Short mmCIF file of C-alpha atoms in Angstrom, two decimals:
data_model
loop_
_atom_site.label_atom_id
_atom_site.label_comp_id
_atom_site.label_asym_id
_atom_site.label_seq_id
_atom_site.Cartn_x
_atom_site.Cartn_y
_atom_site.Cartn_z
CA UNK D 169 13.46 13.90 6.61
CA UNK D 170 16.35 12.95 4.36
CA UNK D 171 15.84 13.49 0.65
CA UNK D 172 16.40 9.82 -0.30
CA UNK D 173 13.89 8.68 2.34
CA UNK D 174 11.28 11.16 1.09
CA UNK D 175 11.87 9.86 -2.44
CA UNK D 176 11.33 6.26 -1.29
CA UNK D 177 8.15 7.11 0.62
CA UNK D 178 6.71 9.09 -2.32
CA UNK D 179 7.37 6.15 -4.63
CA UNK D 180 5.89 3.71 -2.12
CA UNK D 181 2.69 5.76 -1.96
CA UNK D 182 2.53 6.16 -5.73
CA UNK D 183 3.04 2.48 -6.51
CA UNK D 184 0.77 1.28 -3.69
CA UNK D 185 -2.06 3.37 -5.13
CA UNK D 186 -1.41 1.88 -8.56
CA UNK D 187 -1.40 -1.60 -7.04
CA UNK D 188 -4.70 -0.94 -5.27
CA UNK D 189 -6.25 -0.07 -8.62
CA UNK D 190 -4.67 -3.14 -10.24
CA UNK D 191 -2.62 -0.96 -12.56
CA UNK D 192 0.97 -1.41 -13.65
CA UNK D 193 3.34 -0.63 -10.80
CA UNK D 194 6.88 -1.23 -9.59
CA UNK D 195 6.72 -4.05 -7.04
CA UNK D 196 10.13 -3.09 -5.64
CA UNK D 197 8.56 0.03 -4.14
CA UNK D 198 5.79 -1.73 -2.22
CA UNK D 199 7.87 -4.24 -0.32
CA UNK D 200 7.49 -4.23 3.45
CA UNK D 201 9.92 -1.53 4.52
CA UNK D 202 10.94 -0.50 8.02
CA UNK D 203 9.17 2.85 8.28
CA UNK D 204 9.28 5.05 11.38
CA UNK D 205 6.13 6.23 13.18
CA UNK D 206 6.46 9.66 11.55
CA UNK D 207 6.74 8.09 8.12
CA UNK D 208 3.74 5.82 8.78
CA UNK D 209 1.61 8.86 9.64
CA UNK D 210 2.59 10.44 6.34
CA UNK D 211 1.77 7.26 4.40
CA UNK D 212 -1.63 6.84 6.07
CA UNK D 213 -2.48 10.48 5.43
CA UNK D 214 -1.90 9.88 1.71
CA UNK D 215 -3.11 6.30 1.31
CA UNK D 216 -6.72 5.71 2.30
CA UNK D 217 -8.04 2.46 0.88
CA UNK D 218 -11.67 3.62 1.03
CA UNK D 219 -10.92 6.72 -1.06
CA UNK D 220 -8.68 4.97 -3.59
CA UNK D 221 -11.13 2.13 -4.22
CA UNK D 222 -14.25 4.28 -3.73
CA UNK D 223 -15.85 1.86 -1.29
CA UNK D 224 -16.29 1.70 2.47
CA UNK D 225 -15.50 -2.04 2.37
CA UNK D 226 -12.09 -2.05 0.61
CA UNK D 227 -10.84 -5.47 1.80
CA UNK D 228 -14.06 -7.25 0.88
CA UNK D 229 -14.07 -5.41 -2.44
CA UNK D 230 -10.53 -6.58 -3.19
CA UNK D 231 -11.37 -10.18 -2.25
CA UNK D 232 -14.49 -10.15 -4.42
CA UNK D 233 -12.25 -8.94 -7.25
CA UNK D 234 -9.94 -11.94 -6.80
CA UNK D 235 -7.12 -9.86 -5.24
CA UNK D 236 -6.49 -12.22 -2.34
CA UNK D 237 -2.68 -11.90 -2.48
CA UNK D 238 -2.91 -8.12 -2.21
CA UNK D 239 -5.31 -8.41 0.74
CA UNK D 240 -2.79 -10.73 2.43
CA UNK D 241 -0.10 -8.10 1.78
CA UNK D 242 -2.29 -5.47 3.48
CA UNK D 243 -2.95 -7.73 6.46
CA UNK D 244 0.75 -8.46 6.88
CA UNK D 245 1.59 -4.78 6.62
CA UNK D 246 1.71 -2.52 9.67
CA UNK D 247 1.58 0.52 7.42
CA UNK D 248 -2.03 0.81 6.37
CA UNK D 249 -5.11 1.34 8.47
CA UNK D 250 -7.95 -1.09 7.80
CA UNK D 251 -10.96 -2.67 9.46
CA UNK D 252 -10.39 -6.42 9.83
CA UNK D 253 -14.07 -6.81 10.79
CA UNK D 254 -15.63 -5.43 7.62
CA UNK D 255 -19.06 -6.87 6.88
CA UNK D 256 -21.32 -6.50 3.88
CA UNK D 257 -24.72 -8.10 4.41
CA UNK D 258 -23.83 -11.79 4.89
CA UNK D 259 -20.19 -11.44 3.78
CA UNK D 260 -17.18 -11.26 6.12
CA UNK D 261 -13.45 -11.56 5.55
CA UNK D 262 -13.53 -15.05 7.06
CA UNK D 263 -16.28 -16.16 4.68
CA UNK D 264 -14.50 -14.59 1.72
CA UNK D 265 -11.20 -16.34 2.53
CA UNK D 266 -12.81 -19.74 3.10
CA UNK D 267 -15.07 -19.34 0.07
CA UNK D 268 -12.11 -18.48 -2.14
CA UNK D 269 -10.27 -21.68 -1.27
CA UNK D 270 -13.37 -23.86 -1.50
CA UNK D 271 -13.83 -22.54 -5.04
CA UNK D 272 -10.36 -23.69 -6.09
CA UNK D 273 -10.00 -26.98 -8.03
CA UNK D 274 -9.47 -29.91 -5.64
CA UNK D 275 -6.36 -30.92 -7.56
CA UNK D 276 -4.69 -27.72 -6.31
CA UNK D 277 -5.17 -28.91 -2.72
CA UNK D 278 -1.52 -29.68 -1.96
CA UNK D 279 -0.36 -26.33 -3.34
CA UNK D 280 -2.77 -24.08 -1.44
CA UNK D 281 -3.59 -25.85 1.82
CA UNK D 282 -0.77 -24.38 3.93
CA UNK D 283 -1.57 -20.94 2.51
CA UNK D 284 -5.15 -21.47 3.64
CA UNK D 285 -4.17 -22.29 7.23
CA UNK D 286 -1.74 -19.39 7.46
CA UNK D 287 -4.23 -16.90 6.05
CA UNK D 288 -7.06 -17.93 8.36
CA UNK D 289 -4.57 -17.64 11.23
CA UNK D 290 -3.54 -14.20 9.92
CA UNK D 291 -7.13 -12.96 10.27
CA UNK D 292 -7.13 -13.85 13.97
CA UNK D 293 -3.64 -12.38 14.44
CA UNK D 294 -4.99 -9.06 13.18
CA UNK D 295 -7.88 -9.11 15.67
CA UNK D 296 -10.68 -10.77 13.72
CA UNK D 297 -13.87 -11.26 15.76
CA UNK D 298 -16.05 -14.27 14.92
CA UNK D 299 -19.53 -13.47 13.65
CA UNK D 300 -22.74 -15.49 13.47
CA UNK D 301 -22.54 -15.31 9.69
CA UNK D 302 -19.24 -17.22 9.82
CA UNK D 303 -20.80 -20.09 11.74
CA UNK D 304 -23.85 -20.15 9.45
CA UNK D 305 -21.58 -20.25 6.40
CA UNK D 306 -19.61 -23.26 7.68
CA UNK D 307 -22.82 -25.13 8.53
CA UNK D 308 -24.12 -24.42 5.02
CA UNK D 309 -21.14 -26.24 3.47
CA UNK D 310 -22.35 -29.68 4.57
CA UNK D 311 -22.97 -30.57 0.93
CA UNK D 312 -19.21 -30.59 0.23
CA UNK D 313 -17.94 -34.16 -0.06
CA UNK D 314 -14.52 -33.87 -1.68
CA UNK D 315 -12.11 -35.08 1.05
CA UNK D 316 -9.52 -32.45 0.12
CA UNK D 317 -11.92 -29.56 0.56
CA UNK D 318 -13.20 -31.14 3.75
CA UNK D 319 -9.81 -30.46 5.31
CA UNK D 320 -10.22 -26.75 4.56
CA UNK D 321 -13.61 -26.87 6.27
CA UNK D 322 -12.20 -28.83 9.20
CA UNK D 323 -9.56 -26.22 9.95
CA UNK D 324 -11.98 -23.32 9.47
CA UNK D 325 -14.71 -24.82 11.65
CA UNK D 326 -12.28 -25.77 14.43
CA UNK D 327 -10.77 -22.26 14.34
CA UNK D 328 -14.26 -20.88 14.94
CA UNK D 329 -14.87 -23.30 17.81
CA UNK D 330 -11.55 -22.48 19.50
CA UNK D 331 -11.75 -18.69 18.95
CA UNK D 332 -8.39 -18.14 20.62
CA UNK D 333 -5.16 -17.17 18.85
CA UNK D 334 -2.85 -19.45 20.88
CA UNK D 335 -5.19 -22.41 20.43
CA UNK D 336 -5.50 -21.79 16.69
CA UNK D 337 -1.69 -21.78 16.48
CA UNK D 338 -1.71 -25.18 18.21
CA UNK D 339 -4.40 -26.35 15.80
CA UNK D 340 -2.31 -25.30 12.80
CA UNK D 341 0.88 -26.86 14.18
CA UNK D 342 -0.72 -30.25 14.92
CA UNK D 343 -3.18 -30.75 12.08
CA UNK D 344 -1.88 -34.25 11.32
CA UNK D 345 -3.02 -35.49 14.71
CA UNK D 346 -6.23 -33.47 14.75
CA UNK D 347 -7.20 -34.61 11.25
CA UNK D 348 -6.60 -38.23 12.24
CA UNK D 349 -8.81 -37.87 15.31
CA UNK D 350 -11.50 -36.06 13.31
CA UNK D 351 -11.55 -38.94 10.79
CA UNK D 352 -11.98 -41.45 13.61
CA UNK D 353 -14.56 -39.39 15.48
CA UNK D 354 -16.77 -38.82 12.43
CA UNK D 355 -15.94 -41.95 10.40
CA UNK D 356 -15.07 -39.84 7.35
CA UNK D 357 -12.15 -39.31 5.00
CA UNK D 358 -10.50 -35.88 5.15
CA UNK D 359 -7.67 -34.56 3.01
CA UNK D 360 -5.14 -37.28 2.28
CA UNK D 361 -6.24 -39.39 5.27
CA UNK D 362 -8.22 -41.96 3.30
CA UNK D 363 -7.02 -45.26 4.72
CA UNK D 364 -5.81 -46.65 8.00
CA UNK D 365 -2.37 -47.10 6.46
CA UNK D 366 -2.18 -43.39 5.69
CA UNK D 367 -3.27 -42.57 9.23
CA UNK D 368 -0.40 -44.67 10.49
CA UNK D 369 2.03 -43.06 8.04
CA UNK D 370 0.93 -39.56 9.10
CA UNK D 371 1.92 -40.25 12.71
CA UNK D 372 4.97 -42.44 12.17
CA UNK D 373 7.41 -39.84 13.53
CA UNK D 374 5.43 -38.98 16.64
CA UNK D 375 4.89 -41.57 19.34
CA UNK D 376 2.95 -39.01 21.36
CA UNK D 377 0.47 -38.68 18.46
CA UNK D 378 0.20 -42.45 18.16
CA UNK D 379 -0.36 -42.87 21.90
CA UNK D 380 -3.04 -40.18 21.79
CA UNK D 381 -4.88 -41.98 18.97
CA UNK D 382 -4.61 -45.34 20.74
CA UNK D 383 -6.04 -43.80 23.93
CA UNK D 384 -8.84 -42.12 21.95
CA UNK D 385 -9.86 -45.41 20.31
CA UNK D 386 -9.92 -47.17 23.68
CA UNK D 387 -11.78 -44.41 25.55
CA UNK D 388 -14.44 -43.98 22.86
CA UNK D 389 -14.72 -47.76 22.34
CA UNK D 390 -14.51 -47.39 18.58
CA UNK D 391 -13.96 -51.10 18.06
CA UNK D 392 -13.98 -50.70 14.26
CA UNK D 393 -10.53 -49.15 14.69
CA UNK D 394 -9.02 -51.91 16.83
CA UNK D 395 -6.83 -52.84 13.86
CA UNK D 396 -5.48 -49.29 13.72
CA UNK D 397 -4.77 -49.29 17.46
CA UNK D 398 -2.92 -52.59 17.10
CA UNK D 399 -0.80 -51.31 14.19
CA UNK D 400 0.00 -48.05 15.99
CA UNK D 401 1.03 -50.02 19.07
CA UNK D 402 3.50 -51.93 16.90
CA UNK D 403 4.82 -48.78 15.20
CA UNK D 404 5.28 -46.38 18.10
CA UNK D 405 8.80 -45.81 19.35
CA UNK D 406 7.93 -45.15 22.97
CA UNK D 407 4.94 -45.83 25.18
CA UNK D 408 5.98 -43.10 27.59
CA UNK D 409 5.92 -40.19 25.11
CA UNK D 410 2.97 -37.94 25.88
CA UNK D 411 1.69 -34.67 24.50
CA UNK D 412 3.20 -31.92 26.64
CA UNK D 413 2.04 -28.81 24.76
CA UNK D 414 -0.59 -27.32 27.14
CA UNK D 415 -2.34 -25.45 24.32
CA UNK D 416 -2.65 -28.63 22.25
CA UNK D 417 -4.02 -30.44 25.28
CA UNK D 418 -6.74 -27.76 25.60
CA UNK D 419 -7.51 -28.05 21.86
CA UNK D 420 -7.91 -31.83 22.09
CA UNK D 421 -10.11 -31.52 25.16
CA UNK D 422 -12.41 -29.00 23.50
CA UNK D 423 -12.68 -30.84 20.19
CA UNK D 424 -12.63 -34.52 21.08
CA UNK D 425 -13.77 -35.02 24.67
#
């Protein structure tokens, strides 16, 4: 191994350990580098999260300590070995992520919502397996009424229902449509979708979304939304535009039919 590469790896290990312990470190040395397999073996032989943090549940420990950004770094990294399915009594990584965002002030909604979606998706990308505790936790949040936090719950609960990485990607990529349909299905306000006018505005660029909502209103006979169907009919650019994404079609079938 070249001397400069050994120096970089040694500094990576040193600063990563300091970061784990929430001590002063040089961030430049813990960026996501392009290590070889041989170098990764060396790093993992020196960096064991359980030993450094003195716990057999290092990711949950870090989340409980408010270190969510560092946990996200670990999950993005291919360098460190970890157990994505850590559990501690009734706590899981899914519950800890969702709970963290539900504890944030509602006024921060716009700033952290996309982070929330991406981080829940990241759990499933790394092989997360749904647990009964996750479902029980979501059910227990029925007391939450703030429409901004309800959108966090909507995404989390639908991710659990879909339990498929490709479908969760489709969920994330089409949340405007899915949130609109969820509002209509349950007669509730979620996120920024508080009025019919905002529902129309959210779909203004997508005739396929608008056609899907019109069809949903007609098929479910939700006559209280006839006004919305009429306005969407006036706004849509094309009657012929249909949803062609097969994964999104499966998502809509599972959630709304």
